[in-house]
Amino acid sequence: MPNTVLIGSQWGDEGKGKIIDVLTAQADMIVRYQGGSNAGHTVIAEGKKRVLRLVPSGILHEGKICVIGNGVVMNPLDLIEEIEMLRSTGIECLNRLYISTRTQMVMLYHRALDRADEAARPEGKKIGTTGRGIGPAYAAKVSRTGLRCGDMLTPEFPDLVREQVEETNAKLAQLNAEPLNADEMVKTYIDAAERLRPYIVDTIPMIHEADRAGKSLLLEGAQGTMLDIDFGTYPFVTSSNPTSGGACIGSGLSPRRIDRVVGVIKAYTTRVGEGPFPTEDFGDIGRELAERGHEFGAVTGRPRRCGWFDAVVARYAQMVNGVDFWALTKLDVMDTIAEIKICVAYELDGKRIETMPASVAELARCKPIYETMPGWLEETSNLTSMDQLPPKAKAYVERLIELSGGRLGILSIGPARESTVRVGI
Ligand code: GDP
Ligand code: IMO
Ligand code: MG
């Protein structure tokens, strides 16, 4: 398989975990390149459901090497928990999972800051974060006060943790939040460092050697294009670059070594947290999609907001990521809908626009311009080839791809590995 970057094309939860698991069969090394335990990637394999937050979703395939790249913000305590969860379900990470010495860490004090910051924001200014400390950890990275995994292996580590806890306590006091106990925290992290020591290596030469040896690399994005700190609905975004450009920054692989980009996209749209969402449906359709699609956060359990497919979003994702192939997911969720709408453009202040506005204030004023198609009202979850797709479902899929640009590579019609039709890839 050519070196592949896989990205989310909407507001996250497109089914990236499932598609990574499917593509892993042909990959040798899977590299997570950004985000942290704000992600929840669900993989259902051999009847077992697992939600992965930091470990690449390729881990369920025996013998594949998984890497947590330098662009990730890694919470050591969450990672230990995830490694244990995998071990208890028969998957051993040791000698298969490697964490970059350059990976920034999310510490308990980042989490405390994330929550205190959200609580202090007035209504309308809240982001609706996952409360996992992601924003503060990336802020620390950029302000050059972050701790990296490599620091865990040095004798100075306890002092570095203590210093950061003390500095954070001053910030927490300003936000009227409780201070943290530095001694306890130092103890917790010394223990975590010992447990994670065998996994921490310089992953840059490792990735390059694999590439030079002709192995195929699969770079796993978390979140989605519309949550990108640069390209998303700023400020209602996450603090990293989920888009395909982030794959190079977050792994150390050169852009010249990327062969193709796969964009995962749902047959409708969802969003968790705050921020504009033009096609959101507050009525029966929104409820039906949420129920049939089990649209509840894999990490926080929060209900996801649901609505129609937005081709303005898809086209924009195609542009900024350079999507070669789409993996279209959750078509089966729409099996019961009699009349389906697709947003083809927006109306902004009386004018038709085809592209994504940069300002959230403008996006909030955008009204979707819909095209309507008849539903197929047949079950699609059992089909095994495109020929078996009901003609109306096929027309819907073809129209989505036509509006989005690029080609269809994978059609997903159920959460399990088997419920997948591979078309072009
Ligand atoms: P991710 O964050 O992009 O990996 O997506 P999540 O795992 O957070 O959310 C996707 C949800 O949809 C999970 O519960 C998956 O098991 C489920 N899922 C993935 N693909 C399909 C599909 O084609 N059909 C249905 N019905 N469910 C799917
Ligand atoms: P996966 O990888 C959906 C959203 C949060 C919030 C915003 C900022 O499973 O697709 P953060 O905690 O990152 O500072 O929150 O981003 N968000 C996600 N929404 N899927 C995710 O990940 C998300 N990760 C963050 O809900 O609106
Ligand atoms: Mg998710």
CSV table of C-alpha atoms in Angstrom, one decimal, residues 5-377:
chain,number,residue,atom,x,y,z
A,5,VAL,CA,-2.6,9.9,5.3
A,6,LEU,CA,-6.1,9.4,6.7
A,7,ILE,CA,-7.9,12.5,7.9
A,8,GLY,CA,-11.4,13.4,9.2
A,9,SER,CA,-13.3,15.7,6.8
A,10,GLN,CA,-16.0,17.1,9.0
A,11,TRP,CA,-16.1,17.9,12.8
A,12,GLY,CA,-14.6,14.5,14.0
A,13,ASP,CA,-16.2,11.1,14.7
A,14,GLU,CA,-16.5,10.3,11.0
A,15,GLY,CA,-15.4,6.7,11.7
A,16,LYS,CA,-11.7,7.1,11.3
A,17,GLY,CA,-10.9,4.3,13.8
A,18,LYS,CA,-12.9,1.8,11.7
A,19,ILE,CA,-11.3,2.8,8.4
A,20,ILE,CA,-7.8,2.8,9.9
A,21,ASP,CA,-8.5,-0.7,11.1
A,22,VAL,CA,-9.6,-1.7,7.7
A,23,LEU,CA,-6.6,-0.1,5.9
A,24,THR,CA,-4.1,-1.5,8.5
A,25,ALA,CA,-4.4,-5.0,6.8
A,26,GLN,CA,-2.2,-3.6,4.0
A,27,ALA,CA,0.0,-1.3,6.2
A,28,ASP,CA,3.2,-2.0,8.1
A,29,MET,CA,3.4,1.0,10.4
A,30,ILE,CA,0.6,3.2,11.8
A,31,VAL,CA,1.5,6.6,13.1
A,32,ARG,CA,-0.8,8.9,15.1
A,33,TYR,CA,0.3,12.4,14.3
A,34,GLN,CA,-1.8,14.9,16.4
A,35,GLY,CA,-4.4,15.3,19.1
A,36,GLY,CA,-4.5,13.5,22.3
A,37,SER,CA,-7.0,11.7,24.5
A,38,ASN,CA,-9.7,14.1,23.2
A,39,ALA,CA,-10.0,11.5,20.4
A,40,GLY,CA,-12.2,8.5,20.7
A,41,HIS,CA,-11.7,6.0,17.8
A,42,THR,CA,-14.0,3.1,17.9
A,43,VAL,CA,-12.9,-0.2,16.4
A,44,ILE,CA,-15.1,-3.3,16.3
A,45,ALA,CA,-13.2,-6.4,15.4
A,46,GLU,CA,-14.0,-10.0,16.0
A,47,GLY,CA,-17.2,-8.9,17.8
A,48,LYS,CA,-15.3,-6.8,20.4
A,49,LYS,CA,-15.6,-3.1,20.6
A,50,ARG,CA,-12.6,-1.0,21.8
A,51,VAL,CA,-12.3,2.8,21.9
A,52,LEU,CA,-8.8,4.0,21.3
A,53,ARG,CA,-7.7,7.5,22.4
A,54,LEU,CA,-4.0,7.6,22.0
A,55,VAL,CA,-2.8,4.2,20.6
A,56,PRO,CA,-3.1,4.0,16.8
A,57,SER,CA,-6.2,2.1,15.7
A,58,GLY,CA,-3.9,-0.3,13.8
A,59,ILE,CA,-3.0,-2.0,17.1
A,60,LEU,CA,-5.6,-4.7,16.7
A,61,HIS,CA,-3.8,-6.3,13.8
A,62,GLU,CA,-1.1,-8.6,15.0
A,63,GLY,CA,2.5,-7.7,14.1
A,64,LYS,CA,1.9,-4.1,12.9
A,65,ILE,CA,4.1,-1.4,14.4
A,66,CYS,CA,2.3,1.5,16.0
A,67,VAL,CA,3.8,4.9,16.7
A,68,ILE,CA,2.6,7.9,18.8
A,69,GLY,CA,4.3,10.7,16.8
A,70,ASN,CA,5.8,14.0,18.1
A,71,GLY,CA,2.7,16.0,17.1
A,72,VAL,CA,0.5,14.2,19.6
A,73,VAL,CA,0.0,15.5,23.1
A,74,MET,CA,0.1,12.4,25.2
A,75,ASN,CA,-1.3,12.0,28.7
A,76,PRO,CA,0.9,9.3,30.4
A,77,LEU,CA,-1.9,8.3,32.8
A,78,ASP,CA,-4.4,7.8,30.0
A,79,LEU,CA,-1.9,5.9,27.9
A,80,ILE,CA,-1.1,3.5,30.8
A,81,GLU,CA,-4.8,2.9,31.2
A,82,GLU,CA,-5.2,2.2,27.5
A,83,ILE,CA,-2.3,-0.2,27.4
A,84,GLU,CA,-3.8,-2.0,30.3
A,85,MET,CA,-7.3,-2.1,28.6
A,86,LEU,CA,-5.7,-3.6,25.5
A,87,ARG,CA,-3.7,-6.1,27.6
A,88,SER,CA,-6.8,-7.2,29.4
A,89,THR,CA,-8.5,-7.8,26.0
A,90,GLY,CA,-5.6,-9.8,24.7
A,91,ILE,CA,-3.6,-7.2,22.8
A,92,GLU,CA,0.0,-6.6,24.0
A,93,CYS,CA,1.6,-3.3,23.2
A,94,LEU,CA,5.1,-3.9,24.3
A,95,ASN,CA,7.6,-4.2,21.4
A,96,ARG,CA,4.8,-3.0,19.0
A,97,LEU,CA,4.0,0.5,20.3
A,98,TYR,CA,6.5,3.3,20.3
A,99,ILE,CA,6.2,6.8,21.6
A,100,SER,CA,8.4,9.6,20.3
A,101,THR,CA,10.9,11.2,22.7
A,102,ARG,CA,9.6,14.5,21.2
A,103,THR,CA,5.9,13.9,22.0
A,104,GLN,CA,4.6,16.6,24.4
A,105,MET,CA,2.8,15.4,27.5
A,106,VAL,CA,-0.6,16.4,28.8
A,107,MET,CA,-0.3,16.6,32.6
A,108,LEU,CA,-3.0,16.6,35.2
A,109,TYR,CA,-2.4,20.4,35.6
A,110,HIS,CA,-3.3,20.9,32.0
A,111,ARG,CA,-6.5,19.2,32.6
A,112,ALA,CA,-7.2,21.3,35.6
A,113,LEU,CA,-6.5,24.4,33.5
A,114,ASP,CA,-8.7,23.2,30.7
A,115,ARG,CA,-11.6,22.7,33.0
A,116,ALA,CA,-11.1,25.9,35.0
A,117,ASP,CA,-10.8,27.9,31.8
A,118,GLU,CA,-14.0,26.5,30.4
A,119,ALA,CA,-15.9,27.1,33.6
A,120,ALA,CA,-14.7,30.7,33.7
A,121,ARG,CA,-15.9,31.5,30.2
A,122,PRO,CA,-19.2,33.2,29.9
A,123,GLU,CA,-22.0,31.6,27.8
A,124,GLY,CA,-21.3,32.1,24.1
A,125,LYS,CA,-17.6,32.0,24.7
A,126,LYS,CA,-17.4,28.4,25.9
A,127,ILE,CA,-15.7,26.0,23.4
A,128,GLY,CA,-17.3,22.8,24.8
A,129,THR,CA,-13.8,21.1,25.0
A,130,THR,CA,-13.5,17.5,26.0
A,131,GLY,CA,-11.8,18.7,29.3
A,132,ARG,CA,-8.8,16.5,28.6
A,133,GLY,CA,-6.2,19.3,28.8
A,134,ILE,CA,-5.5,19.4,25.1
A,135,GLY,CA,-5.6,23.2,24.6
A,136,PRO,CA,-3.3,24.0,27.7
A,137,ALA,CA,-0.8,21.2,26.6
A,138,TYR,CA,-0.5,22.6,23.1
A,139,ALA,CA,-0.3,26.2,24.6
A,140,ALA,CA,2.6,25.0,26.8
A,141,LYS,CA,4.3,23.5,23.8
A,142,VAL,CA,4.1,26.7,21.8
A,143,SER,CA,5.2,28.8,24.9
A,144,ARG,CA,8.1,26.5,25.3
A,145,THR,CA,7.2,25.3,28.8
A,146,GLY,CA,5.9,21.9,27.8
A,147,LEU,CA,7.5,18.6,29.0
A,148,ARG,CA,8.2,16.0,26.4
A,149,CYS,CA,8.3,12.2,26.7
A,150,GLY,CA,12.1,12.2,26.5
A,151,ASP,CA,12.1,14.4,29.7
A,152,MET,CA,10.6,11.5,31.6
A,153,LEU,CA,13.9,9.6,31.2
A,154,THR,CA,16.1,12.3,32.7
A,155,PRO,CA,17.1,12.8,36.3
A,156,GLU,CA,15.7,16.4,36.2
A,157,PHE,CA,12.2,15.1,35.5
A,158,PRO,CA,10.8,15.4,39.1
A,159,ASP,CA,12.1,19.0,39.4
A,160,LEU,CA,10.6,19.9,36.0
A,161,VAL,CA,7.2,18.6,37.1
A,162,ARG,CA,7.4,20.4,40.4
A,163,GLU,CA,8.3,23.7,38.7
A,164,GLN,CA,5.3,23.4,36.3
A,165,VAL,CA,2.8,22.5,39.0
A,166,GLU,CA,3.9,25.6,41.0
A,167,GLU,CA,3.5,27.8,37.9
A,168,THR,CA,0.1,26.3,37.1
A,169,ASN,CA,-1.1,26.8,40.7
A,170,ALA,CA,-0.6,30.6,40.2
A,171,LYS,CA,-2.8,30.4,37.0
A,172,LEU,CA,-5.4,28.3,38.7
A,173,ALA,CA,-5.7,30.8,41.5
A,174,GLN,CA,-6.5,33.5,39.0
A,175,LEU,CA,-9.3,31.3,37.6
A,176,ASN,CA,-10.6,30.6,41.2
A,177,ALA,CA,-9.8,26.9,41.0
A,178,GLU,CA,-8.2,24.7,43.6
A,179,PRO,CA,-4.4,24.4,43.6
A,180,LEU,CA,-2.7,21.0,42.9
A,181,ASN,CA,-0.4,19.1,45.3
A,182,ALA,CA,3.1,19.1,43.8
A,183,ASP,CA,4.4,16.2,45.9
A,184,GLU,CA,1.6,13.9,44.9
A,185,MET,CA,2.0,14.9,41.3
A,186,VAL,CA,5.7,14.3,41.2
A,187,LYS,CA,5.2,10.8,42.7
A,188,THR,CA,2.5,10.0,40.2
A,189,TYR,CA,4.7,10.9,37.3
A,190,ILE,CA,7.8,9.2,38.5
A,191,ASP,CA,5.7,6.0,38.6
A,192,ALA,CA,4.2,6.7,35.1
A,193,ALA,CA,7.7,7.4,33.7
A,194,GLU,CA,9.0,4.0,34.9
A,195,ARG,CA,6.0,2.2,33.3
A,196,LEU,CA,6.3,4.0,30.0
A,197,ARG,CA,10.1,3.9,29.7
A,198,PRO,CA,10.2,0.8,27.5
A,199,TYR,CA,8.0,2.4,24.9
A,200,ILE,CA,9.8,5.8,24.5
A,201,VAL,CA,12.3,6.0,21.6
A,202,ASP,CA,13.4,8.4,18.9
A,203,THR,CA,10.8,7.5,16.3
A,204,ILE,CA,12.1,9.7,13.5
A,205,PRO,CA,14.9,7.2,12.4
A,206,MET,CA,12.4,4.4,13.0
A,207,ILE,CA,9.8,5.8,10.6
A,208,HIS,CA,12.5,6.7,8.0
A,209,GLU,CA,14.1,3.2,8.1
A,210,ALA,CA,10.7,1.6,7.6
A,211,ASP,CA,10.0,3.9,4.7
A,212,ARG,CA,13.4,3.3,3.1
A,213,ALA,CA,12.9,-0.5,3.5
A,214,GLY,CA,9.7,-0.1,1.4
A,215,LYS,CA,7.3,-0.6,4.3
A,216,SER,CA,3.9,1.1,4.0
A,217,LEU,CA,3.1,3.8,6.4
A,218,LEU,CA,-0.4,4.8,7.5
A,219,LEU,CA,-0.7,8.2,9.2
A,220,GLU,CA,-3.7,8.5,11.4
A,221,GLY,CA,-5.3,11.8,12.0
A,222,ALA,CA,-7.7,12.5,14.9
A,223,GLN,CA,-10.5,15.1,15.0
A,224,GLY,CA,-11.4,16.6,11.7
A,225,THR,CA,-10.8,19.4,9.2
A,226,MET,CA,-13.4,21.7,10.7
A,227,LEU,CA,-11.8,21.4,14.1
A,228,ASP,CA,-8.3,22.3,12.7
A,229,ILE,CA,-6.8,25.3,14.6
A,230,ASP,CA,-6.0,27.0,11.2
A,231,PHE,CA,-8.7,25.8,8.9
A,232,GLY,CA,-11.6,25.0,11.2
A,233,THR,CA,-14.4,27.1,12.8
A,234,TYR,CA,-11.9,29.1,14.9
A,235,PRO,CA,-12.2,29.6,17.9
A,236,PHE,CA,-14.5,26.6,18.2
A,237,VAL,CA,-11.8,24.2,17.2
A,238,THR,CA,-9.2,21.9,18.8
A,239,SER,CA,-5.6,23.1,19.3
A,240,SER,CA,-3.8,21.1,16.6
A,241,ASN,CA,-3.7,20.5,12.8
A,242,PRO,CA,-5.8,17.4,12.0
A,243,THR,CA,-5.5,18.2,8.3
A,244,SER,CA,-3.1,16.3,6.0
A,245,GLY,CA,-0.3,18.9,6.4
A,246,GLY,CA,-0.2,18.1,10.1
A,247,ALA,CA,0.8,14.5,9.3
A,248,CYS,CA,4.3,15.6,8.3
A,249,ILE,CA,4.8,18.0,11.2
A,250,GLY,CA,3.4,15.4,13.6
A,251,SER,CA,5.5,12.5,12.4
A,252,GLY,CA,8.7,13.8,10.9
A,253,LEU,CA,7.9,12.2,7.5
A,254,SER,CA,8.7,14.5,4.6
A,255,PRO,CA,5.7,15.7,2.5
A,256,ARG,CA,7.5,14.1,-0.5
A,257,ARG,CA,7.1,10.7,1.0
A,258,ILE,CA,3.3,10.9,1.2
A,259,ASP,CA,1.6,9.2,-1.7
A,260,ARG,CA,-2.1,9.7,-1.1
A,261,VAL,CA,-4.7,11.1,1.2
A,262,VAL,CA,-7.9,9.3,2.3
A,263,GLY,CA,-10.7,11.5,3.7
A,264,VAL,CA,-13.2,9.9,6.0
A,265,ILE,CA,-16.6,11.5,5.7
A,266,LYS,CA,-20.0,10.6,7.1
A,267,ALA,CA,-23.1,10.4,4.9
A,268,TYR,CA,-24.5,13.1,7.2
A,269,THR,CA,-22.9,15.6,9.6
A,270,THR,CA,-22.3,15.6,13.3
A,271,ARG,CA,-20.6,17.9,15.7
A,272,VAL,CA,-19.9,17.8,19.5
A,273,GLY,CA,-19.3,20.9,21.5
A,274,GLU,CA,-20.0,24.5,20.6
A,275,GLY,CA,-19.7,26.4,17.4
A,276,PRO,CA,-21.7,27.0,14.2
A,277,PHE,CA,-23.1,24.0,12.2
A,278,PRO,CA,-25.2,25.2,9.3
A,279,THR,CA,-27.0,22.0,8.5
A,280,GLU,CA,-27.8,21.0,12.1
A,281,ASP,CA,-31.4,19.6,12.4
A,282,PHE,CA,-33.2,20.3,15.7
A,283,GLY,CA,-36.2,18.2,14.8
A,284,ASP,CA,-37.1,14.6,13.9
A,285,ILE,CA,-34.3,14.1,11.4
A,286,GLY,CA,-31.6,15.2,13.8
A,287,ARG,CA,-33.1,12.8,16.4
A,288,GLU,CA,-33.4,9.9,14.0
A,289,LEU,CA,-29.8,10.3,12.9
A,290,ALA,CA,-28.6,10.5,16.5
A,291,GLU,CA,-30.5,7.4,17.5
A,292,ARG,CA,-29.8,5.2,14.5
A,293,GLY,CA,-26.2,6.4,14.3
A,294,HIS,CA,-25.6,6.1,18.1
A,295,GLU,CA,-24.3,9.6,18.0
A,296,PHE,CA,-22.9,9.9,21.5
A,297,GLY,CA,-19.3,10.9,22.2
A,298,ALA,CA,-16.9,8.0,22.5
A,299,VAL,CA,-14.9,9.8,25.1
A,300,THR,CA,-17.3,12.1,27.0
A,301,GLY,CA,-20.7,10.4,26.2
A,302,ARG,CA,-22.1,13.8,25.2
A,303,PRO,CA,-24.8,13.7,22.6
A,304,ARG,CA,-23.6,14.7,19.2
A,305,ARG,CA,-25.5,17.4,17.2
A,306,CYS,CA,-26.7,15.9,13.9
A,307,GLY,CA,-27.8,17.2,10.5
A,308,TRP,CA,-27.6,16.8,6.7
A,309,PHE,CA,-24.5,16.3,4.6
A,310,ASP,CA,-22.8,19.5,3.9
A,311,ALA,CA,-21.0,19.6,0.5
A,312,VAL,CA,-19.5,23.0,1.3
A,313,VAL,CA,-17.6,21.4,4.1
A,314,ALA,CA,-16.7,18.4,2.0
A,315,ARG,CA,-15.4,20.5,-0.9
A,316,TYR,CA,-13.4,22.6,1.6
A,317,ALA,CA,-11.9,19.4,3.1
A,318,GLN,CA,-11.0,18.2,-0.3
A,319,MET,CA,-9.2,21.5,-1.0
A,320,VAL,CA,-7.2,21.8,2.2
A,321,ASN,CA,-6.3,18.1,2.5
A,322,GLY,CA,-6.0,17.1,-1.1
A,323,VAL,CA,-8.3,14.1,-0.7
A,324,ASP,CA,-7.6,11.4,-3.3
A,325,PHE,CA,-10.1,8.9,-2.0
A,326,TRP,CA,-13.1,9.3,0.2
A,327,ALA,CA,-14.1,6.7,2.8
A,328,LEU,CA,-17.8,7.3,3.1
A,329,THR,CA,-19.2,6.0,6.3
A,330,LYS,CA,-22.6,5.4,8.0
A,331,LEU,CA,-24.7,5.3,4.9
A,332,ASP,CA,-26.7,2.5,6.6
A,333,VAL,CA,-27.9,5.0,9.2
A,334,MET,CA,-29.9,6.8,6.5
A,335,ASP,CA,-31.8,3.6,5.4
A,336,THR,CA,-35.0,4.7,7.0
A,337,ILE,CA,-35.2,8.3,5.7
A,338,ALA,CA,-37.8,8.9,3.0
A,339,GLU,CA,-36.5,12.2,1.7
A,340,ILE,CA,-32.8,13.2,2.0
A,341,LYS,CA,-31.4,16.7,1.8
A,342,ILE,CA,-27.9,17.7,0.7
A,343,CYS,CA,-26.5,21.2,1.4
A,344,VAL,CA,-24.9,22.3,-1.9
A,345,ALA,CA,-24.1,25.9,-1.1
A,346,TYR,CA,-24.9,28.6,1.5
A,347,GLU,CA,-26.9,31.8,1.4
A,348,LEU,CA,-25.0,34.5,3.3
A,349,ASP,CA,-26.7,37.9,3.6
A,350,GLY,CA,-28.8,37.2,0.6
A,351,LYS,CA,-26.0,36.0,-1.6
A,352,ARG,CA,-25.2,32.4,-2.7
A,353,ILE,CA,-21.7,31.3,-1.6
A,354,GLU,CA,-19.9,28.0,-2.5
A,355,THR,CA,-16.9,28.3,-0.2
A,356,MET,CA,-16.4,28.2,3.5
A,357,PRO,CA,-16.3,31.6,5.2
A,358,ALA,CA,-13.4,32.2,7.4
A,359,SER,CA,-15.4,33.9,10.1
A,360,VAL,CA,-17.6,32.0,12.5
A,361,ALA,CA,-19.9,35.0,12.8
A,362,GLU,CA,-20.5,34.7,9.0
A,363,LEU,CA,-20.8,31.0,9.1
A,364,ALA,CA,-23.5,31.3,11.9
A,365,ARG,CA,-25.5,33.6,9.5
A,366,CYS,CA,-25.2,31.1,6.6
A,367,LYS,CA,-28.4,29.3,5.6
A,368,PRO,CA,-28.0,26.0,3.8
A,369,ILE,CA,-29.2,25.8,0.2
A,370,TYR,CA,-30.6,22.2,-0.1
A,371,GLU,CA,-31.0,19.8,-3.0
A,372,THR,CA,-33.4,16.9,-2.3
A,373,MET,CA,-33.1,13.3,-3.2
A,374,PRO,CA,-35.5,10.4,-2.5
A,375,GLY,CA,-34.4,7.9,0.2
A,376,TRP,CA,-34.0,4.2,-0.7
A,377,LEU,CA,-35.9,2.8,2.3
